[in-house]
Amino acid sequence: MMDADITNPLKITFNGPANHFTDAIPVGNGRLGAMLWGGVASETLQLNEDTLWTGIPGDYTRPTAPEALSEVRHLVDNGEYAEATDAAVKLFGNPGEVYQLLGDIKLEFDDSHHAYAEETYHRELDLNTATAQVNYSVGDVEFTRECFSSKPDQVIVIKISGSKSGALSFTVSLESKLNHHSYVNGSNQIVMEGSCPGKRVTQNMNTNDEPKGIQFSAILDIQISDSTGKIHALGDKKLNVESTDWAVLFLVASSSFEGPFTKPSDSKKDPTSESLNALKSIKNLSYSDLYARHLDDYQNLFHRVSLQLSTSSEGFARDKSLKMRPLSSITDVLPKGNENDTVSTAERVNSFQIDEDPSLVELLFQYGRYLLISCSRPGTQVANLQGIWNKDLEPMWDCAPHLNINLEMNYWPSLPCNLSECQEPLFDFLTSLSINGSKTAQVNYVASGWVVHHKSDIWAKSSAVQGDAVWALWQMGGAWLCTHLWEHYKYTLDKDFLKNKAYPLLEGCALFLLDWLIEGHDGYLETNPSTSPEHNFIAWDGKTASVSYSSTMDMAIIREVFSAIISAAEDLGRNEDPLVEKVRKAQPRLRPTKIAGDGSIMEWVQEFKDPEVHHRHLSHLFGLFPGHSITIEETPDLCKAAEETLHKRGEEGPGWSTTWKTALWARLHNSEHAYRMVKHLINLVDPDHAKAFKGGLYSNLFAAHPPFQIDANFGFTAAVVEMLVQSTMNDLYLLPALPRNKWPNGCVKGLKARGGVTIDICWKEGNLHEVGLWSQDQTSLKTLHYRGTRVTVGISSGSNYRFNEQLQCMNT
């Protein structure tokens, strides 16, 4: 166990108020989010509620699609790929819907705040407590604001206080860009009621034809100190707080959304009543009570994993033993922060290319875990392109779940980083997708099972959206998501989950894939039409196209799903199921991954010319990561080709591409290039001069595409884990891609590995020092791998095991 006296809390810090959305501090409880700007004379908290979307349930079928499918397949068979790409438009459905915002809390302070002492200003997000704080002084009065979003009590809480009695005065309002009205309710509440558009906004939209959209309500309740101060209405929409010691603001919100299959016009929910009930449920809880309940909930998740990285062995040398504990007790080791808290996090990012401060890597790693806890909890919606934080009515890419990398990457850290509960919304979403997807499969493709394409929304849209075939025509979205079901079981070994949740979804997915595969060239089963997500090729006739057959990614995903259902059937005693027999027969007929003439992995079934060799997607490397069909031990030739592919793709790209490359290099056990991609991401982005597709980080550590896209925050956290430990059901690979000269000393505790194992690893001077393993419920054999040494050990449930640098068991 690391010495507690060398650690400090993890904090993202700022020396001034936010100038941009990406300077603001995000807080969230999975459903309710806020961005705290930290202005002095005026403060803004931008609010989100995760069910506020445009639209209503849709029809995701197209009866004319089967005829169009035959046409596209015929063109592909004839090698007319550009023509097939053009004809594919007949397979598309309607556009998807758009994630919205809730509104803003606006605070206006008295004129004296304009003269605050700038050198006293400090704003921070403490990852240890999931609390945002702002401090500054006006004259001899210090003002403090604290903000957190409570999961147990479903409320955003803001406490504002001054160091002198009666020094605090401000006005507050609640506003929204959405259609709404707000009013003062009683002496201390503002109620805002409104609605989302019943369909996405278009240029030629006739609002008279718009159906009833999702309704919402938000209520802001204010409590002030008993001894001093007063509250009164300022007009019918604002409240004025005068001369109080402190004020606590409570923001609750609800919507009429009842699920993806219920029209808002049929909803029985009353958002205002629900919001009032939420306030009523906390009326007897003090600020301290609410904060304690928030901390207990949040830290139960966040404290499961700790990470320390250092260039110095000081402190590590005193650590003679690694005491393994059950997860609930891993609360005493937190990564060290930057000791000089006057240096902002943005300045630390800006200097990383020179100082390569490993504590910033720790901070960014834990920030990914913080964000996942804050935007995805059991019962919430899935984390979208921006988690839950959005300021626009028409956000980029609709802020919608994209299934061709982005949604999956959002959940990559959930299992290895000991946050499996945070993945539950993904499986709820998958269930809804399978229901709509079965209709799409039946009508559009005359197939059984269910299918989902590259982009969805809160209504579980399953059909292809309007657009270009290069990104819209992709039938593998649901199949990729299904690999998360099997991964969840491999980490948790939850048989009930496998039987009742995962297996039925895998069955439906496999049924579709079996029907989607058709007899093709050279005796293989093939997918036609097929694309490699968002990437064109130059066909043999010199024309640009995206549609062909059996892209490498298609085959890799199908191979992964087939392997999963065969293994799942074995664990459930269903080997003789007719479906499993069909899958077992189809599996060897899938076209294998091929190596091109230049030594790289082929992206398409033929060696088409690539018009953009540095393209951001790494689709043809799916089998390496997150898949498992390309491995160093089993397929060394493909690993060599994958390495050549990564060199060919280059290092440039948006944030999510950078973190995917980090994980891919880690799977190849290439620490040098994995770290190069870590370093590549940690570049400060100026929002006023951002360059699209260049990646980087904003001052609040949000990852940049640009613009802001949250997937890379999660991808980074997952990739760092891949550098430190990799696992199969039977194997643990220790420090496989550790950059020994950059992070020579370190310790990670509480990570999860496949097979239901919790793992702690410490290393010194670039060498393994000690390993701890613990399994709560499982007894199993594990093979430990470290620099060519292999040791197989028996792990009994409920026991802690410690191994030294030679992988010798130190238990007595």
mmCIF file of N, CA and C in Angstrom, residues 173-267:
data_model
loop_
_atom_site.group_PDB
_atom_site.id
_atom_site.type_symbol
_atom_site.label_atom_id
_atom_site.label_comp_id
_atom_site.label_asym_id
_atom_site.label_seq_id
_atom_site.Cartn_x
_atom_site.Cartn_y
_atom_site.Cartn_z
ATOM 1 N N SER A 173 -32.509 33.304 -11.942
ATOM 2 C CA SER A 173 -33.584 32.980 -12.885
ATOM 3 C C SER A 173 -33.308 31.611 -13.493
ATOM 4 N N LEU A 174 -34.336 31.063 -14.096
ATOM 5 C CA LEU A 174 -34.260 29.745 -14.736
ATOM 6 C C LEU A 174 -34.796 29.905 -16.152
ATOM 7 N N GLU A 175 -33.939 29.646 -17.143
ATOM 8 C CA GLU A 175 -34.276 29.929 -18.534
ATOM 9 C C GLU A 175 -33.977 28.713 -19.407
ATOM 10 N N SER A 176 -34.474 28.762 -20.650
ATOM 11 C CA SER A 176 -34.198 27.686 -21.593
ATOM 12 C C SER A 176 -34.321 28.193 -23.027
ATOM 13 N N LYS A 177 -33.555 27.593 -23.929
ATOM 14 C CA LYS A 177 -33.692 27.882 -25.357
ATOM 15 C C LYS A 177 -34.881 27.143 -25.954
ATOM 16 N N LEU A 178 -35.353 26.125 -25.253
ATOM 17 C CA LEU A 178 -36.524 25.382 -25.711
ATOM 18 C C LEU A 178 -37.804 26.171 -25.431
ATOM 19 N N ASN A 179 -38.860 25.787 -26.096
ATOM 20 C CA ASN A 179 -40.174 26.382 -25.840
ATOM 21 C C ASN A 179 -40.546 26.138 -24.380
ATOM 22 N N HIS A 180 -40.769 27.226 -23.625
ATOM 23 C CA HIS A 180 -41.004 27.050 -22.199
ATOM 24 C C HIS A 180 -41.687 28.284 -21.616
ATOM 25 N N HIS A 181 -42.166 28.167 -20.409
ATOM 26 C CA HIS A 181 -42.534 29.319 -19.598
ATOM 27 C C HIS A 181 -42.080 29.041 -18.163
ATOM 28 N N SER A 182 -41.657 30.098 -17.501
ATOM 29 C CA SER A 182 -41.203 29.954 -16.121
ATOM 30 C C SER A 182 -41.955 30.944 -15.245
ATOM 31 N N TYR A 183 -42.068 30.598 -13.970
ATOM 32 C CA TYR A 183 -42.804 31.467 -13.053
ATOM 33 C C TYR A 183 -42.334 31.208 -11.622
ATOM 34 N N VAL A 184 -42.472 32.242 -10.803
ATOM 35 C CA VAL A 184 -42.144 32.123 -9.383
ATOM 36 C C VAL A 184 -43.282 31.393 -8.687
ATOM 37 N N ASN A 185 -42.921 30.422 -7.870
ATOM 38 C CA ASN A 185 -43.910 29.626 -7.138
ATOM 39 C C ASN A 185 -43.677 29.826 -5.646
ATOM 40 N N GLY A 186 -44.604 30.526 -4.978
ATOM 41 C CA GLY A 186 -44.421 30.815 -3.567
ATOM 42 C C GLY A 186 -43.310 31.833 -3.380
ATOM 43 N N SER A 187 -42.589 31.708 -2.264
ATOM 44 C CA SER A 187 -41.583 32.721 -1.953
ATOM 45 C C SER A 187 -40.162 32.293 -2.294
ATOM 46 N N ASN A 188 -39.981 31.013 -2.635
ATOM 47 C CA ASN A 188 -38.591 30.568 -2.803
ATOM 48 C C ASN A 188 -38.389 29.548 -3.930
ATOM 49 N N GLN A 189 -39.322 29.500 -4.896
ATOM 50 C CA GLN A 189 -39.172 28.540 -5.985
ATOM 51 C C GLN A 189 -39.409 29.206 -7.336
ATOM 52 N N ILE A 190 -38.668 28.710 -8.338
ATOM 53 C CA ILE A 190 -38.963 29.044 -9.732
ATOM 54 C C ILE A 190 -39.266 27.737 -10.454
ATOM 55 N N VAL A 191 -40.380 27.725 -11.148
ATOM 56 C CA VAL A 191 -40.793 26.552 -11.913
ATOM 57 C C VAL A 191 -40.646 26.869 -13.399
ATOM 58 N N MET A 192 -40.049 25.955 -14.138
ATOM 59 C CA MET A 192 -39.941 26.095 -15.594
ATOM 60 C C MET A 192 -40.564 24.863 -16.235
ATOM 61 N N GLU A 193 -41.541 25.099 -17.091
ATOM 62 C CA GLU A 193 -42.219 24.013 -17.810
ATOM 63 C C GLU A 193 -42.061 24.253 -19.301
ATOM 64 N N GLY A 194 -41.799 23.174 -20.046
ATOM 65 C CA GLY A 194 -41.585 23.351 -21.475
ATOM 66 C C GLY A 194 -41.704 22.054 -22.236
ATOM 67 N N SER A 195 -41.326 22.113 -23.505
ATOM 68 C CA SER A 195 -41.441 20.935 -24.363
ATOM 69 C C SER A 195 -40.330 20.919 -25.397
ATOM 70 N N CYS A 196 -39.981 19.712 -25.796
ATOM 71 C CA CYS A 196 -39.044 19.518 -26.903
ATOM 72 C C CYS A 196 -39.831 19.470 -28.206
ATOM 73 N N PRO A 197 -39.192 19.814 -29.313
ATOM 74 C CA PRO A 197 -39.888 19.698 -30.606
ATOM 75 C C PRO A 197 -40.331 18.266 -30.866
ATOM 76 N N GLY A 198 -41.502 18.124 -31.450
ATOM 77 C CA GLY A 198 -42.020 16.795 -31.757
ATOM 78 C C GLY A 198 -41.323 16.131 -32.926
ATOM 79 N N LYS A 199 -40.538 16.875 -33.662
ATOM 80 C CA LYS A 199 -39.656 16.298 -34.682
ATOM 81 C C LYS A 199 -38.487 17.243 -34.873
ATOM 82 N N ARG A 200 -37.406 16.717 -35.399
ATOM 83 C CA ARG A 200 -36.203 17.516 -35.514
ATOM 84 C C ARG A 200 -36.452 18.737 -36.381
ATOM 85 N N VAL A 201 -35.795 19.830 -36.040
ATOM 86 C CA VAL A 201 -35.999 21.091 -36.735
ATOM 87 C C VAL A 201 -35.373 21.016 -38.122
ATOM 88 N N THR A 202 -36.149 21.410 -39.142
ATOM 89 C CA THR A 202 -35.640 21.497 -40.507
ATOM 90 C C THR A 202 -35.961 22.877 -41.059
ATOM 91 N N GLN A 203 -35.315 23.234 -42.156
ATOM 92 C CA GLN A 203 -35.482 24.578 -42.720
ATOM 93 C C GLN A 203 -36.913 24.841 -43.156
ATOM 94 N N ASN A 204 -37.556 23.845 -43.746
ATOM 95 C CA ASN A 204 -38.909 24.040 -44.289
ATOM 96 C C ASN A 204 -39.989 23.478 -43.367
ATOM 97 N N MET A 205 -39.697 23.491 -42.092
ATOM 98 C CA MET A 205 -40.592 22.845 -41.141
ATOM 99 C C MET A 205 -41.869 23.663 -40.929
ATOM 100 N N ASN A 206 -42.996 22.982 -40.943
ATOM 101 C CA ASN A 206 -44.289 23.576 -40.635
ATOM 102 C C ASN A 206 -44.652 23.182 -39.213
ATOM 103 N N THR A 207 -44.556 24.142 -38.300
ATOM 104 C CA THR A 207 -44.785 23.822 -36.888
ATOM 105 C C THR A 207 -46.216 23.369 -36.614
ATOM 106 N N ASN A 208 -47.133 23.679 -37.515
ATOM 107 C CA ASN A 208 -48.518 23.244 -37.319
ATOM 108 C C ASN A 208 -48.651 21.732 -37.445
ATOM 109 N N ASP A 209 -47.699 21.114 -38.178
ATOM 110 C CA ASP A 209 -47.751 19.668 -38.367
ATOM 111 C C ASP A 209 -46.955 18.909 -37.311
ATOM 112 N N GLU A 210 -46.398 19.645 -36.382
ATOM 113 C CA GLU A 210 -45.489 19.011 -35.432
ATOM 114 C C GLU A 210 -46.270 18.270 -34.359
ATOM 115 N N PRO A 211 -45.941 16.983 -34.131
ATOM 116 C CA PRO A 211 -46.614 16.249 -33.049
ATOM 117 C C PRO A 211 -46.134 16.730 -31.686
ATOM 118 N N LYS A 212 -46.846 16.331 -30.661
ATOM 119 C CA LYS A 212 -46.462 16.707 -29.307
ATOM 120 C C LYS A 212 -45.164 16.006 -28.932
ATOM 121 N N GLY A 213 -44.178 16.799 -28.501
ATOM 122 C CA GLY A 213 -42.893 16.246 -28.113
ATOM 123 C C GLY A 213 -42.814 15.978 -26.624
ATOM 124 N N ILE A 214 -41.648 15.599 -26.192
ATOM 125 C CA ILE A 214 -41.407 15.314 -24.770
ATOM 126 C C ILE A 214 -41.581 16.599 -23.960
ATOM 127 N N GLN A 215 -42.365 16.504 -22.899
ATOM 128 C CA GLN A 215 -42.593 17.629 -21.996
ATOM 129 C C GLN A 215 -41.595 17.560 -20.838
ATOM 130 N N PHE A 216 -41.271 18.709 -20.278
ATOM 131 C CA PHE A 216 -40.342 18.684 -19.156
ATOM 132 C C PHE A 216 -40.693 19.759 -18.137
ATOM 133 N N SER A 217 -40.142 19.575 -16.959
ATOM 134 C CA SER A 217 -40.287 20.559 -15.887
ATOM 135 C C SER A 217 -38.999 20.588 -15.086
ATOM 136 N N ALA A 218 -38.608 21.781 -14.673
ATOM 137 C CA ALA A 218 -37.480 21.948 -13.756
ATOM 138 C C ALA A 218 -37.909 22.911 -12.661
ATOM 139 N N ILE A 219 -37.510 22.628 -11.453
ATOM 140 C CA ILE A 219 -37.853 23.491 -10.324
ATOM 141 C C ILE A 219 -36.579 23.838 -9.563
ATOM 142 N N LEU A 220 -36.407 25.125 -9.327
ATOM 143 C CA LEU A 220 -35.285 25.624 -8.541
ATOM 144 C C LEU A 220 -35.826 26.099 -7.201
ATOM 145 N N ASP A 221 -35.343 25.483 -6.134
ATOM 146 C CA ASP A 221 -35.780 25.810 -4.783
ATOM 147 C C ASP A 221 -34.587 26.422 -4.038
ATOM 148 N N ILE A 222 -34.833 27.490 -3.272
ATOM 149 C CA ILE A 222 -33.753 28.187 -2.581
ATOM 150 C C ILE A 222 -34.018 28.214 -1.074
ATOM 151 N N GLN A 223 -33.001 27.856 -0.327
ATOM 152 C CA GLN A 223 -33.040 27.978 1.131
ATOM 153 C C GLN A 223 -31.904 28.906 1.554
ATOM 154 N N ILE A 224 -32.147 29.758 2.545
ATOM 155 C CA ILE A 224 -31.110 30.684 3.021
ATOM 156 C C ILE A 224 -30.926 30.543 4.526
ATOM 157 N N SER A 225 -29.888 31.183 5.034
ATOM 158 C CA SER A 225 -29.590 31.088 6.465
ATOM 159 C C SER A 225 -30.757 31.635 7.287
ATOM 160 N N ASP A 226 -30.969 31.042 8.443
ATOM 161 C CA ASP A 226 -32.103 31.416 9.287
ATOM 162 C C ASP A 226 -31.931 32.800 9.907
ATOM 163 N N SER A 227 -30.702 33.130 10.264
ATOM 164 C CA SER A 227 -30.485 34.329 11.074
ATOM 165 C C SER A 227 -30.550 35.617 10.268
ATOM 166 N N THR A 228 -30.101 35.579 9.035
ATOM 167 C CA THR A 228 -30.064 36.806 8.232
ATOM 168 C C THR A 228 -30.580 36.539 6.833
ATOM 169 N N GLY A 229 -30.962 37.623 6.171
ATOM 170 C CA GLY A 229 -31.328 37.544 4.768
ATOM 171 C C GLY A 229 -32.800 37.372 4.519
ATOM 172 N N LYS A 230 -33.173 37.622 3.270
ATOM 173 C CA LYS A 230 -34.560 37.424 2.858
ATOM 174 C C LYS A 230 -34.604 37.122 1.362
ATOM 175 N N ILE A 231 -35.709 36.489 0.954
ATOM 176 C CA ILE A 231 -35.951 36.170 -0.457
ATOM 177 C C ILE A 231 -37.264 36.813 -0.861
ATOM 178 N N HIS A 232 -37.278 37.402 -2.043
ATOM 179 C CA HIS A 232 -38.554 37.890 -2.563
ATOM 180 C C HIS A 232 -38.535 37.824 -4.085
ATOM 181 N N ALA A 233 -39.712 37.825 -4.656
ATOM 182 C CA ALA A 233 -39.836 37.742 -6.114
ATOM 183 C C ALA A 233 -39.428 39.065 -6.742
ATOM 184 N N LEU A 234 -38.800 38.949 -7.895
ATOM 185 C CA LEU A 234 -38.429 40.118 -8.693
ATOM 186 C C LEU A 234 -39.145 39.945 -10.025
ATOM 187 N N GLY A 235 -40.339 40.507 -10.108
ATOM 188 C CA GLY A 235 -41.193 40.200 -11.244
ATOM 189 C C GLY A 235 -41.772 38.819 -11.070
ATOM 190 N N ASP A 236 -42.169 38.197 -12.170
ATOM 191 C CA ASP A 236 -42.807 36.886 -12.054
ATOM 192 C C ASP A 236 -41.882 35.737 -12.466
ATOM 193 N N LYS A 237 -40.591 36.054 -12.776
ATOM 194 C CA LYS A 237 -39.694 34.999 -13.242
ATOM 195 C C LYS A 237 -38.378 34.923 -12.489
ATOM 196 N N LYS A 238 -38.102 35.871 -11.593
ATOM 197 C CA LYS A 238 -36.831 35.898 -10.889
ATOM 198 C C LYS A 238 -37.049 35.969 -9.385
ATOM 199 N N LEU A 239 -36.049 35.482 -8.667
ATOM 200 C CA LEU A 239 -36.024 35.624 -7.224
ATOM 201 C C LEU A 239 -34.805 36.451 -6.833
ATOM 202 N N ASN A 240 -34.979 37.248 -5.797
ATOM 203 C CA ASN A 240 -33.891 38.083 -5.296
ATOM 204 C C ASN A 240 -33.559 37.658 -3.867
ATOM 205 N N VAL A 241 -32.276 37.344 -3.638
ATOM 206 C CA VAL A 241 -31.799 36.983 -2.306
ATOM 207 C C VAL A 241 -30.968 38.151 -1.792
ATOM 208 N N GLU A 242 -31.288 38.618 -0.586
ATOM 209 C CA GLU A 242 -30.611 39.793 -0.048
ATOM 210 C C GLU A 242 -29.979 39.506 1.309
ATOM 211 N N SER A 243 -28.723 39.906 1.446
ATOM 212 C CA SER A 243 -28.009 40.010 2.728
ATOM 213 C C SER A 243 -28.104 38.749 3.580
ATOM 214 N N THR A 244 -27.788 37.613 2.967
ATOM 215 C CA THR A 244 -27.794 36.361 3.717
ATOM 216 C C THR A 244 -26.359 35.885 3.952
ATOM 217 N N ASP A 245 -26.193 34.957 4.874
ATOM 218 C CA ASP A 245 -24.876 34.351 5.111
ATOM 219 C C ASP A 245 -24.561 33.313 4.038
ATOM 220 N N TRP A 246 -25.591 32.561 3.693
ATOM 221 C CA TRP A 246 -25.425 31.502 2.692
ATOM 222 C C TRP A 246 -26.765 31.204 2.035
ATOM 223 N N ALA A 247 -26.701 30.564 0.906
ATOM 224 C CA ALA A 247 -27.912 30.106 0.220
ATOM 225 C C ALA A 247 -27.606 28.749 -0.393
ATOM 226 N N VAL A 248 -28.595 27.859 -0.367
ATOM 227 C CA VAL A 248 -28.470 26.558 -1.024
ATOM 228 C C VAL A 248 -29.575 26.459 -2.074
ATOM 229 N N LEU A 249 -29.168 26.178 -3.301
ATOM 230 C CA LEU A 249 -30.096 26.047 -4.416
ATOM 231 C C LEU A 249 -30.244 24.567 -4.753
ATOM 232 N N PHE A 250 -31.479 24.131 -4.924
ATOM 233 C CA PHE A 250 -31.784 22.745 -5.274
ATOM 234 C C PHE A 250 -32.471 22.732 -6.637
ATOM 235 N N LEU A 251 -31.887 22.016 -7.598
ATOM 236 C CA LEU A 251 -32.478 21.949 -8.937
ATOM 237 C C LEU A 251 -32.915 20.521 -9.199
ATOM 238 N N VAL A 252 -34.209 20.344 -9.406
ATOM 239 C CA VAL A 252 -34.748 19.034 -9.788
ATOM 240 C C VAL A 252 -35.414 19.175 -11.147
ATOM 241 N N ALA A 253 -35.495 18.073 -11.869
ATOM 242 C CA ALA A 253 -36.108 18.122 -13.200
ATOM 243 C C ALA A 253 -36.653 16.750 -13.562
ATOM 244 N N SER A 254 -37.707 16.763 -14.365
ATOM 245 C CA SER A 254 -38.337 15.528 -14.829
ATOM 246 C C SER A 254 -38.868 15.746 -16.236
ATOM 247 N N SER A 255 -39.137 14.638 -16.917
ATOM 248 C CA SER A 255 -39.728 14.735 -18.256
ATOM 249 C C SER A 255 -40.876 13.739 -18.375
ATOM 250 N N SER A 256 -41.589 13.846 -19.475
ATOM 251 C CA SER A 256 -42.721 12.946 -19.710
ATOM 252 C C SER A 256 -42.299 11.673 -20.435
ATOM 253 N N PHE A 257 -41.006 11.506 -20.696
ATOM 254 C CA PHE A 257 -40.535 10.331 -21.439
ATOM 255 C C PHE A 257 -40.809 9.065 -20.634
ATOM 256 N N GLU A 258 -41.538 8.123 -21.261
ATOM 257 C CA GLU A 258 -41.869 6.860 -20.603
ATOM 258 C C GLU A 258 -41.163 5.675 -21.227
ATOM 259 N N GLY A 259 -40.367 5.920 -22.232
ATOM 260 C CA GLY A 259 -39.686 4.835 -22.923
ATOM 261 C C GLY A 259 -39.776 5.025 -24.417
ATOM 262 N N PRO A 260 -38.974 4.274 -25.166
ATOM 263 C CA PRO A 260 -38.888 4.495 -26.614
ATOM 264 C C PRO A 260 -40.111 4.077 -27.402
ATOM 265 N N PHE A 261 -41.058 3.398 -26.758
ATOM 266 C CA PHE A 261 -42.226 2.911 -27.501
ATOM 267 C C PHE A 261 -43.511 3.654 -27.128
ATOM 268 N N THR A 262 -43.408 4.670 -26.280
ATOM 269 C CA THR A 262 -44.589 5.438 -25.866
ATOM 270 C C THR A 262 -44.513 6.849 -26.433
ATOM 271 N N LYS A 263 -45.536 7.250 -27.157
ATOM 272 C CA LYS A 263 -45.586 8.613 -27.683
ATOM 273 C C LYS A 263 -45.718 9.604 -26.527
ATOM 274 N N PRO A 264 -45.063 10.739 -26.619
ATOM 275 C CA PRO A 264 -45.241 11.754 -25.574
ATOM 276 C C PRO A 264 -46.702 12.134 -25.355
ATOM 277 N N SER A 265 -47.490 12.102 -26.429
ATOM 278 C CA SER A 265 -48.913 12.447 -26.294
ATOM 279 C C SER A 265 -49.681 11.405 -25.490
ATOM 280 N N ASP A 266 -49.125 10.194 -25.363
ATOM 281 C CA ASP A 266 -49.778 9.135 -24.591
ATOM 282 C C ASP A 266 -49.196 8.982 -23.189
ATOM 283 N N SER A 267 -48.196 9.790 -22.874
ATOM 284 C CA SER A 267 -47.526 9.654 -21.584
ATOM 285 C C SER A 267 -48.450 10.038 -20.437
#
